[in-house]
């Protein structure tokens, strides 16, 4: 499937901002199931300086600076992306989850080093006994890895309530565990924390969902803004994505933007401003199929 993705972010300030510096990750990355065919970025007011680099995780990262007074900042990214379906093995064919855990504990290059970093704690996700306890009913002794991860995905979907008013970007995982509600970012961090607490690698994926699904298919939660899900690693199967907010394995309706250890590595827009007083942010995302 080929899509046109439009991501617009608008900041309105009560007082003029004389200068701001921002870092963005709004350019969809290429991977084995996805190719970004075209990308363009529009920033208003016009930046005084712009730059682009590839970050540590292979994501496209841009920077820009505005050095003129402004009460509104508008950032619009428009991309054309082609996505192909995933190849997922039969769940029962994957190794026991303990086997994967033990292999990461002792190290088996060459794949070990790249994936090993996603077993470690990160700023938003720290392993804990509480997260391990949440995961353990899915990870029974000898259970195939993919069966166990799918079951954990299902349990987060059924046991936690999607509630945009319950949390914010800085809500701790302990709070999400206690109140049993949150948004896609929270559920992604939650599943990552569960997997890492068992010694299994998992990374955070940011991206988008198809805005309007094909006839007869349900509209997925999170389609009005940027979305988040999880990728977990099995040496025999590679990285497989899981969306605990919707209890699905992401397919052609999920567009990948970037990945990292947690939200902090892949935030679409972040920066610093001088002045500005109070501000209001609005985000609009549209993912529309393109006709060949």
mmCIF file of N, CA, C and O in Angstrom, residues 45-142:
data_model
loop_
_atom_site.group_PDB
_atom_site.id
_atom_site.type_symbol
_atom_site.label_atom_id
_atom_site.label_comp_id
_atom_site.label_asym_id
_atom_site.label_seq_id
_atom_site.Cartn_x
_atom_site.Cartn_y
_atom_site.Cartn_z
ATOM 1 N N UNK A 45 7.302 30.618 10.831
ATOM 2 C CA UNK A 45 8.092 31.439 9.933
ATOM 3 C C UNK A 45 9.285 30.669 9.333
ATOM 4 O O UNK A 45 9.674 29.616 9.839
ATOM 5 N N UNK A 46 9.871 31.214 8.313
ATOM 6 C CA UNK A 46 11.014 30.597 7.647
ATOM 7 C C UNK A 46 12.201 30.492 8.615
ATOM 8 O O UNK A 46 12.588 31.475 9.251
ATOM 9 N N UNK A 47 12.791 29.316 8.770
ATOM 10 C CA UNK A 47 13.936 29.172 9.685
ATOM 11 C C UNK A 47 15.174 29.931 9.190
ATOM 12 O O UNK A 47 15.404 30.054 7.981
ATOM 13 N N UNK A 48 15.961 30.383 10.149
ATOM 14 C CA UNK A 48 17.241 30.998 9.811
ATOM 15 C C UNK A 48 18.297 29.936 9.529
ATOM 16 O O UNK A 48 19.218 30.148 8.734
ATOM 17 N N UNK A 49 18.168 28.771 10.180
ATOM 18 C CA UNK A 49 19.131 27.677 10.003
ATOM 19 C C UNK A 49 18.367 26.353 9.997
ATOM 20 O O UNK A 49 17.413 26.170 10.757
ATOM 21 N N UNK A 50 18.781 25.441 9.143
ATOM 22 C CA UNK A 50 18.229 24.079 9.129
ATOM 23 C C UNK A 50 19.372 23.083 8.990
ATOM 24 O O UNK A 50 20.451 23.410 8.481
ATOM 25 N N UNK A 51 19.125 21.870 9.440
ATOM 26 C CA UNK A 51 20.143 20.826 9.345
ATOM 27 C C UNK A 51 19.439 19.480 9.361
ATOM 28 O O UNK A 51 18.289 19.361 9.801
ATOM 29 N N UNK A 52 20.129 18.454 8.888
ATOM 30 C CA UNK A 52 19.585 17.093 8.880
ATOM 31 C C UNK A 52 20.704 16.117 9.178
ATOM 32 O O UNK A 52 21.842 16.296 8.740
ATOM 33 N N UNK A 53 20.371 15.077 9.936
ATOM 34 C CA UNK A 53 21.347 14.045 10.253
ATOM 35 C C UNK A 53 20.613 12.724 10.457
ATOM 36 O O UNK A 53 19.380 12.685 10.520
ATOM 37 N N UNK A 54 21.371 11.655 10.532
ATOM 38 C CA UNK A 54 20.842 10.358 10.923
ATOM 39 C C UNK A 54 21.277 10.095 12.353
ATOM 40 O O UNK A 54 22.469 10.165 12.670
ATOM 41 N N UNK A 55 20.322 9.810 13.247
ATOM 42 C CA UNK A 55 20.680 9.666 14.647
ATOM 43 C C UNK A 55 21.235 8.270 14.944
ATOM 44 O O UNK A 55 21.379 7.430 14.047
ATOM 45 N N UNK A 56 21.532 8.010 16.189
ATOM 46 C CA UNK A 56 22.169 6.756 16.608
ATOM 47 C C UNK A 56 21.362 5.528 16.199
ATOM 48 O O UNK A 56 21.915 4.481 15.864
ATOM 49 N N UNK A 57 20.036 5.659 16.208
ATOM 50 C CA UNK A 57 19.172 4.519 15.909
ATOM 51 C C UNK A 57 18.826 4.407 14.419
ATOM 52 O O UNK A 57 18.048 3.534 14.036
ATOM 53 N N UNK A 58 19.393 5.310 13.603
ATOM 54 C CA UNK A 58 19.128 5.268 12.174
ATOM 55 C C UNK A 58 17.929 6.079 11.731
ATOM 56 O O UNK A 58 17.513 5.989 10.571
ATOM 57 N N UNK A 59 17.349 6.864 12.634
ATOM 58 C CA UNK A 59 16.206 7.709 12.292
ATOM 59 C C UNK A 59 16.668 9.001 11.625
ATOM 60 O O UNK A 59 17.769 9.498 11.890
ATOM 61 N N UNK A 60 15.803 9.567 10.791
ATOM 62 C CA UNK A 60 16.051 10.902 10.255
ATOM 63 C C UNK A 60 15.770 11.929 11.348
ATOM 64 O O UNK A 60 14.684 11.936 11.942
ATOM 65 N N UNK A 61 16.726 12.782 11.628
ATOM 66 C CA UNK A 61 16.561 13.834 12.634
ATOM 67 C C UNK A 61 16.905 15.176 12.004
ATOM 68 O O UNK A 61 17.955 15.336 11.389
ATOM 69 N N UNK A 62 16.004 16.142 12.132
ATOM 70 C CA UNK A 62 16.240 17.480 11.600
ATOM 71 C C UNK A 62 16.308 18.502 12.714
ATOM 72 O O UNK A 62 15.809 18.274 13.826
ATOM 73 N N UNK A 63 16.940 19.609 12.425
ATOM 74 C CA UNK A 63 17.009 20.726 13.365
ATOM 75 C C UNK A 63 16.712 22.010 12.603
ATOM 76 O O UNK A 63 17.056 22.140 11.424
ATOM 77 N N UNK A 64 16.075 22.956 13.288
ATOM 78 C CA UNK A 64 15.895 24.282 12.689
ATOM 79 C C UNK A 64 15.855 25.330 13.788
ATOM 80 O O UNK A 64 15.520 25.039 14.940
ATOM 81 N N UNK A 65 16.223 26.546 13.417
ATOM 82 C CA UNK A 65 16.206 27.679 14.341
ATOM 83 C C UNK A 65 15.468 28.833 13.688
ATOM 84 O O UNK A 65 15.680 29.127 12.503
ATOM 85 N N UNK A 66 14.605 29.486 14.462
ATOM 86 C CA UNK A 66 13.897 30.677 13.998
ATOM 87 C C UNK A 66 14.369 31.842 14.848
ATOM 88 O O UNK A 66 14.333 31.777 16.081
ATOM 89 N N UNK A 67 14.817 32.880 14.175
ATOM 90 C CA UNK A 67 15.426 34.017 14.880
ATOM 91 C C UNK A 67 14.703 35.313 14.540
ATOM 92 O O UNK A 67 15.324 36.357 14.336
ATOM 93 N N UNK A 68 13.385 35.236 14.474
ATOM 94 C CA UNK A 68 12.542 36.414 14.276
ATOM 95 C C UNK A 68 11.329 36.279 15.184
ATOM 96 O O UNK A 68 10.867 35.165 15.460
ATOM 97 N N UNK A 69 10.808 37.380 15.719
ATOM 98 C CA UNK A 69 9.657 37.302 16.629
ATOM 99 C C UNK A 69 8.454 36.655 15.940
ATOM 100 O O UNK A 69 8.133 36.970 14.792
ATOM 101 N N UNK A 70 7.799 35.770 16.661
ATOM 102 C CA UNK A 70 6.620 35.117 16.098
ATOM 103 C C UNK A 70 5.681 34.697 17.219
ATOM 104 O O UNK A 70 6.120 34.349 18.317
ATOM 105 N N UNK A 71 4.378 34.750 16.935
ATOM 106 C CA UNK A 71 3.350 34.292 17.882
ATOM 107 C C UNK A 71 2.764 32.933 17.487
ATOM 108 O O UNK A 71 1.985 32.365 18.242
ATOM 109 N N UNK A 72 3.158 32.453 16.315
ATOM 110 C CA UNK A 72 2.697 31.138 15.873
ATOM 111 C C UNK A 72 3.830 30.442 15.133
ATOM 112 O O UNK A 72 4.539 31.057 14.328
ATOM 113 N N UNK A 73 3.981 29.149 15.419
ATOM 114 C CA UNK A 73 4.930 28.291 14.705
ATOM 115 C C UNK A 73 4.144 27.144 14.082
ATOM 116 O O UNK A 73 3.398 26.440 14.779
ATOM 117 N N UNK A 74 4.308 26.956 12.781
ATOM 118 C CA UNK A 74 3.633 25.882 12.070
ATOM 119 C C UNK A 74 4.664 24.982 11.399
ATOM 120 O O UNK A 74 5.523 25.470 10.651
ATOM 121 N N UNK A 75 4.589 23.694 11.683
ATOM 122 C CA UNK A 75 5.494 22.711 11.096
ATOM 123 C C UNK A 75 4.642 21.657 10.396
ATOM 124 O O UNK A 75 3.842 20.973 11.049
ATOM 125 N N UNK A 76 4.810 21.531 9.093
ATOM 126 C CA UNK A 76 4.032 20.574 8.313
ATOM 127 C C UNK A 76 4.977 19.648 7.555
ATOM 128 O O UNK A 76 5.832 20.109 6.789
ATOM 129 N N UNK A 77 4.828 18.353 7.787
ATOM 130 C CA UNK A 77 5.611 17.338 7.075
ATOM 131 C C UNK A 77 4.660 16.540 6.184
ATOM 132 O O UNK A 77 3.622 16.063 6.655
ATOM 133 N N UNK A 78 5.017 16.415 4.913
ATOM 134 C CA UNK A 78 4.217 15.645 3.964
ATOM 135 C C UNK A 78 5.112 14.567 3.363
ATOM 136 O O UNK A 78 6.174 14.876 2.812
ATOM 137 N N UNK A 79 4.697 13.309 3.480
ATOM 138 C CA UNK A 79 5.514 12.184 3.018
ATOM 139 C C UNK A 79 4.666 11.235 2.185
ATOM 140 O O UNK A 79 3.461 11.100 2.396
ATOM 141 N N UNK A 80 5.334 10.559 1.259
ATOM 142 C CA UNK A 80 4.730 9.459 0.520
ATOM 143 C C UNK A 80 5.488 8.188 0.896
ATOM 144 O O UNK A 80 6.712 8.138 0.797
ATOM 145 N N UNK A 81 4.735 7.189 1.350
ATOM 146 C CA UNK A 81 5.337 5.992 1.919
ATOM 147 C C UNK A 81 4.679 4.757 1.323
ATOM 148 O O UNK A 81 3.460 4.719 1.134
ATOM 149 N N UNK A 82 5.491 3.745 1.042
ATOM 150 C CA UNK A 82 4.972 2.455 0.597
ATOM 151 C C UNK A 82 5.250 1.414 1.670
ATOM 152 O O UNK A 82 6.375 1.290 2.150
ATOM 153 N N UNK A 83 4.201 0.672 2.055
ATOM 154 C CA UNK A 83 4.288 -0.299 3.143
ATOM 155 C C UNK A 83 3.840 -1.663 2.630
ATOM 156 O O UNK A 83 2.839 -1.769 1.914
ATOM 157 N N UNK A 84 4.576 -2.697 2.994
ATOM 158 C CA UNK A 84 4.213 -4.066 2.625
ATOM 159 C C UNK A 84 3.845 -4.863 3.880
ATOM 160 O O UNK A 84 4.272 -4.516 4.983
ATOM 161 N N UNK A 85 3.068 -5.941 3.739
ATOM 162 C CA UNK A 85 2.639 -6.710 4.910
ATOM 163 C C UNK A 85 3.814 -7.399 5.593
ATOM 164 O O UNK A 85 4.818 -7.731 4.953
ATOM 165 N N UNK A 86 3.704 -7.654 6.892
ATOM 166 C CA UNK A 86 4.761 -8.372 7.616
ATOM 167 C C UNK A 86 4.701 -9.867 7.329
ATOM 168 O O UNK A 86 3.651 -10.410 6.980
ATOM 169 N N UNK A 87 5.849 -10.508 7.483
ATOM 170 C CA UNK A 87 5.914 -11.962 7.430
ATOM 171 C C UNK A 87 6.101 -12.459 8.861
ATOM 172 O O UNK A 87 7.169 -12.294 9.447
ATOM 173 N N UNK A 88 5.063 -13.046 9.411
ATOM 174 C CA UNK A 88 5.063 -13.452 10.810
ATOM 175 C C UNK A 88 5.047 -14.972 10.883
ATOM 176 O O UNK A 88 4.182 -15.618 10.286
ATOM 177 N N UNK A 89 5.974 -15.583 11.604
ATOM 178 C CA UNK A 89 5.983 -17.044 11.718
ATOM 179 C C UNK A 89 4.818 -17.558 12.549
ATOM 180 O O UNK A 89 4.162 -16.795 13.279
ATOM 181 N N UNK A 90 4.566 -18.839 12.457
ATOM 182 C CA UNK A 90 3.573 -19.459 13.342
ATOM 183 C C UNK A 90 4.040 -19.290 14.786
ATOM 184 O O UNK A 90 5.207 -19.574 15.101
ATOM 185 N N UNK A 91 3.181 -18.791 15.666
ATOM 186 C CA UNK A 91 3.614 -18.545 17.054
ATOM 187 C C UNK A 91 4.263 -19.757 17.716
ATOM 188 O O UNK A 91 5.264 -19.623 18.439
ATOM 189 N N UNK A 92 3.728 -20.948 17.454
ATOM 190 C CA UNK A 92 4.258 -22.144 18.114
ATOM 191 C C UNK A 92 5.621 -22.555 17.579
ATOM 192 O O UNK A 92 6.307 -23.385 18.195
ATOM 193 N N UNK A 93 6.041 -21.972 16.440
ATOM 194 C CA UNK A 93 7.324 -22.355 15.846
ATOM 195 C C UNK A 93 8.502 -21.596 16.443
ATOM 196 O O UNK A 93 9.660 -21.936 16.176
ATOM 197 N N UNK A 94 8.238 -20.561 17.249
ATOM 198 C CA UNK A 94 9.330 -19.768 17.820
ATOM 199 C C UNK A 94 9.872 -20.458 19.072
ATOM 200 O O UNK A 94 9.184 -21.245 19.723
ATOM 201 N N UNK A 95 11.125 -20.169 19.431
ATOM 202 C CA UNK A 95 11.748 -20.850 20.577
ATOM 203 C C UNK A 95 11.063 -20.498 21.891
ATOM 204 O O UNK A 95 10.369 -19.478 21.996
ATOM 205 N N UNK A 96 11.260 -21.316 22.916
ATOM 206 C CA UNK A 96 10.778 -20.937 24.249
ATOM 207 C C UNK A 96 11.364 -19.587 24.654
ATOM 208 O O UNK A 96 12.530 -19.291 24.367
ATOM 209 N N UNK A 97 10.559 -18.778 25.312
ATOM 210 C CA UNK A 97 11.023 -17.429 25.643
ATOM 211 C C UNK A 97 12.247 -17.447 26.548
ATOM 212 O O UNK A 97 13.116 -16.567 26.443
ATOM 213 N N UNK A 98 12.370 -18.448 27.428
ATOM 214 C CA UNK A 98 13.535 -18.521 28.313
ATOM 215 C C UNK A 98 14.823 -18.728 27.520
ATOM 216 O O UNK A 98 15.898 -18.257 27.920
ATOM 217 N N UNK A 99 14.709 -19.437 26.389
ATOM 218 C CA UNK A 99 15.886 -19.666 25.550
ATOM 219 C C UNK A 99 16.423 -18.350 25.009
ATOM 220 O O UNK A 99 17.631 -18.112 25.013
ATOM 221 N N UNK A 100 15.513 -17.495 24.567
ATOM 222 C CA UNK A 100 15.936 -16.180 24.061
ATOM 223 C C UNK A 100 16.513 -15.339 25.187
ATOM 224 O O UNK A 100 17.559 -14.694 25.033
ATOM 225 N N UNK A 101 15.864 -15.352 26.339
ATOM 226 C CA UNK A 101 16.385 -14.613 27.499
ATOM 227 C C UNK A 101 17.802 -15.061 27.840
ATOM 228 O O UNK A 101 18.699 -14.225 28.051
ATOM 229 N N UNK A 102 18.036 -16.361 27.901
ATOM 230 C CA UNK A 102 19.345 -16.880 28.296
ATOM 231 C C UNK A 102 20.404 -16.568 27.255
ATOM 232 O O UNK A 102 21.563 -16.295 27.607
ATOM 233 N N UNK A 103 20.028 -16.590 25.988
ATOM 234 C CA UNK A 103 21.012 -16.274 24.943
ATOM 235 C C UNK A 103 21.442 -14.809 25.001
ATOM 236 O O UNK A 103 22.590 -14.474 24.732
ATOM 237 N N UNK A 104 20.525 -13.940 25.386
ATOM 238 C CA UNK A 104 20.910 -12.533 25.543
ATOM 239 C C UNK A 104 21.744 -12.325 26.797
ATOM 240 O O UNK A 104 22.580 -11.415 26.860
ATOM 241 N N UNK A 105 21.521 -13.137 27.794
ATOM 242 C CA UNK A 105 22.292 -12.990 29.030
ATOM 243 C C UNK A 105 23.765 -13.330 28.829
ATOM 244 O O UNK A 105 24.648 -12.727 29.449
ATOM 245 N N UNK A 106 24.058 -14.296 27.938
ATOM 246 C CA UNK A 106 25.447 -14.701 27.734
ATOM 247 C C UNK A 106 26.080 -14.049 26.515
ATOM 248 O O UNK A 106 27.306 -13.967 26.421
ATOM 249 N N UNK A 107 25.241 -13.575 25.555
ATOM 250 C CA UNK A 107 25.768 -12.887 24.385
ATOM 251 C C UNK A 107 26.097 -13.817 23.244
ATOM 252 O O UNK A 107 26.885 -14.744 23.392
ATOM 253 N N UNK A 108 25.473 -13.570 22.093
ATOM 254 C CA UNK A 108 25.736 -14.353 20.897
ATOM 255 C C UNK A 108 25.792 -13.413 19.701
ATOM 256 O O UNK A 108 24.773 -13.119 19.084
ATOM 257 N N UNK A 109 26.974 -12.899 19.348
ATOM 258 C CA UNK A 109 27.077 -12.002 18.197
ATOM 259 C C UNK A 109 26.799 -12.773 16.911
ATOM 260 O O UNK A 109 26.846 -14.009 16.913
ATOM 261 N N UNK A 110 26.472 -12.070 15.777
ATOM 262 C CA UNK A 110 26.561 -10.619 15.629
ATOM 263 C C UNK A 110 25.292 -9.851 15.996
ATOM 264 O O UNK A 110 25.334 -8.638 16.200
ATOM 265 N N UNK A 111 24.129 -10.531 16.029
ATOM 266 C CA UNK A 111 22.885 -9.821 16.287
ATOM 267 C C UNK A 111 22.765 -9.388 17.740
ATOM 268 O O UNK A 111 22.003 -8.466 18.060
ATOM 269 N N UNK A 112 23.505 -9.994 18.622
ATOM 270 C CA UNK A 112 23.345 -9.767 20.050
ATOM 271 C C UNK A 112 23.568 -8.310 20.437
ATOM 272 O O UNK A 112 22.783 -7.722 21.174
ATOM 273 N N UNK A 113 24.640 -7.700 19.931
ATOM 274 C CA UNK A 113 25.025 -6.368 20.394
ATOM 275 C C UNK A 113 23.970 -5.325 20.025
ATOM 276 O O UNK A 113 23.605 -4.482 20.852
ATOM 277 N N UNK A 114 23.451 -5.373 18.793
ATOM 278 C CA UNK A 114 22.469 -4.373 18.371
ATOM 279 C C UNK A 114 21.181 -4.492 19.178
ATOM 280 O O UNK A 114 20.585 -3.493 19.588
ATOM 281 N N UNK A 115 20.740 -5.717 19.429
ATOM 282 C CA UNK A 115 19.486 -5.909 20.148
ATOM 283 C C UNK A 115 19.661 -5.805 21.662
ATOM 284 O O UNK A 115 18.710 -5.462 22.375
ATOM 285 N N UNK A 116 20.861 -6.088 22.184
ATOM 286 C CA UNK A 116 21.102 -6.119 23.634
ATOM 287 C C UNK A 116 20.802 -4.779 24.288
ATOM 288 O O UNK A 116 20.325 -4.734 25.436
ATOM 289 N N UNK A 117 21.033 -3.673 23.575
ATOM 290 C CA UNK A 117 20.788 -2.366 24.168
ATOM 291 C C UNK A 117 19.312 -2.155 24.521
ATOM 292 O O UNK A 117 18.976 -1.332 25.383
ATOM 293 N N UNK A 118 18.415 -2.916 23.878
ATOM 294 C CA UNK A 118 16.996 -2.770 24.138
ATOM 295 C C UNK A 118 16.502 -3.680 25.256
ATOM 296 O O UNK A 118 15.304 -3.781 25.495
ATOM 297 N N UNK A 119 17.432 -4.340 25.943
ATOM 298 C CA UNK A 119 17.108 -5.046 27.186
ATOM 299 C C UNK A 119 17.344 -4.127 28.382
ATOM 300 O O UNK A 119 16.764 -4.317 29.451
ATOM 301 N N UNK A 120 18.182 -3.125 28.207
ATOM 302 C CA UNK A 120 18.609 -2.267 29.310
ATOM 303 C C UNK A 120 17.559 -1.210 29.637
ATOM 304 O O UNK A 120 16.713 -0.858 28.810
ATOM 305 N N UNK A 121 17.638 -0.671 30.861
ATOM 306 C CA UNK A 121 16.754 0.411 31.270
ATOM 307 C C UNK A 121 16.993 1.651 30.420
ATOM 308 O O UNK A 121 18.099 1.875 29.893
ATOM 309 N N UNK A 122 15.958 2.472 30.282
ATOM 310 C CA UNK A 122 16.058 3.756 29.590
ATOM 311 C C UNK A 122 15.304 4.795 30.410
ATOM 312 O O UNK A 122 14.613 4.451 31.379
ATOM 313 N N UNK A 123 15.408 6.086 30.068
ATOM 314 C CA UNK A 123 14.818 7.110 30.939
ATOM 315 C C UNK A 123 13.335 6.924 31.245
ATOM 316 O O UNK A 123 12.894 7.166 32.376
ATOM 317 N N UNK A 124 12.536 6.486 30.288
ATOM 318 C CA UNK A 124 11.104 6.333 30.507
ATOM 319 C C UNK A 124 10.711 4.925 30.947
ATOM 320 O O UNK A 124 9.573 4.713 31.381
ATOM 321 N N UNK A 125 11.614 3.957 30.805
ATOM 322 C CA UNK A 125 11.263 2.558 31.075
ATOM 323 C C UNK A 125 12.362 1.899 31.900
ATOM 324 O O UNK A 125 13.473 1.695 31.413
ATOM 325 N N UNK A 126 12.038 1.575 33.157
ATOM 326 C CA UNK A 126 12.961 0.831 34.014
ATOM 327 C C UNK A 126 12.311 -0.501 34.418
ATOM 328 O O UNK A 126 11.135 -0.540 34.766
ATOM 329 N N UNK A 127 13.103 -1.559 34.321
ATOM 330 C CA UNK A 127 12.603 -2.875 34.726
ATOM 331 C C UNK A 127 12.232 -2.854 36.211
ATOM 332 O O UNK A 127 12.837 -2.131 37.010
ATOM 333 N N UNK A 128 11.233 -3.658 36.575
ATOM 334 C CA UNK A 128 10.803 -3.701 37.972
ATOM 335 C C UNK A 128 10.133 -5.033 38.256
ATOM 336 O O UNK A 128 9.678 -5.745 37.338
ATOM 337 N N UNK A 129 10.022 -5.348 39.526
ATOM 338 C CA UNK A 129 9.331 -6.573 39.928
ATOM 339 C C UNK A 129 7.843 -6.499 39.606
ATOM 340 O O UNK A 129 7.211 -7.516 39.287
ATOM 341 N N UNK A 130 7.267 -5.292 39.675
ATOM 342 C CA UNK A 130 5.844 -5.132 39.364
ATOM 343 C C UNK A 130 5.570 -5.400 37.890
ATOM 344 O O UNK A 130 4.569 -6.045 37.540
ATOM 345 N N UNK A 131 6.455 -4.926 37.026
ATOM 346 C CA UNK A 131 6.288 -5.178 35.592
ATOM 347 C C UNK A 131 6.512 -6.651 35.274
ATOM 348 O O UNK A 131 5.808 -7.235 34.438
ATOM 349 N N UNK A 132 7.470 -7.246 35.949
ATOM 350 C CA UNK A 132 7.702 -8.682 35.751
ATOM 351 C C UNK A 132 6.470 -9.483 36.193
ATOM 352 O O UNK A 132 6.057 -10.433 35.507
ATOM 353 N N UNK A 133 5.866 -9.087 37.296
ATOM 354 C CA UNK A 133 4.682 -9.786 37.771
ATOM 355 C C UNK A 133 3.520 -9.648 36.795
ATOM 356 O O UNK A 133 2.733 -10.591 36.607
ATOM 357 N N UNK A 134 3.411 -8.489 36.154
ATOM 358 C CA UNK A 134 2.364 -8.310 35.153
ATOM 359 C C UNK A 134 2.587 -9.227 33.955
ATOM 360 O O UNK A 134 1.636 -9.777 33.391
ATOM 361 N N UNK A 135 3.844 -9.432 33.580
ATOM 362 C CA UNK A 135 4.167 -10.236 32.398
ATOM 363 C C UNK A 135 4.074 -11.732 32.648
ATOM 364 O O UNK A 135 3.753 -12.501 31.728
ATOM 365 N N UNK A 136 4.348 -12.176 33.854
ATOM 366 C CA UNK A 136 4.537 -13.614 34.120
ATOM 367 C C UNK A 136 3.356 -14.508 33.744
ATOM 368 O O UNK A 136 3.564 -15.633 33.270
ATOM 369 N N UNK A 137 2.084 -14.099 33.907
ATOM 370 C CA UNK A 137 0.999 -14.986 33.484
ATOM 371 C C UNK A 137 1.037 -15.332 31.993
ATOM 372 O O UNK A 137 0.533 -16.396 31.605
ATOM 373 N N UNK A 138 1.607 -14.472 31.176
ATOM 374 C CA UNK A 138 1.740 -14.754 29.740
ATOM 375 C C UNK A 138 2.971 -15.593 29.441
ATOM 376 O O UNK A 138 2.968 -16.386 28.487
ATOM 377 N N UNK A 139 4.010 -15.444 30.250
ATOM 378 C CA UNK A 139 5.291 -16.109 29.993
ATOM 379 C C UNK A 139 5.437 -17.312 30.930
ATOM 380 O O UNK A 139 6.278 -17.337 31.815
ATOM 381 N N UNK A 140 4.613 -18.294 30.695
ATOM 382 C CA UNK A 140 4.683 -19.520 31.478
ATOM 383 C C UNK A 140 5.873 -20.363 31.016
ATOM 384 O O UNK A 140 6.387 -20.187 29.903
ATOM 385 N N UNK A 141 6.369 -21.275 31.847
ATOM 386 C CA UNK A 141 7.564 -22.049 31.501
ATOM 387 C C UNK A 141 7.433 -22.783 30.161
ATOM 388 O O UNK A 141 6.446 -23.483 29.912
ATOM 389 N N UNK A 142 8.442 -22.586 29.305
ATOM 390 C CA UNK A 142 8.518 -23.289 28.037
ATOM 391 C C UNK A 142 7.615 -22.761 26.947
ATOM 392 O O UNK A 142 7.590 -23.323 25.832
#
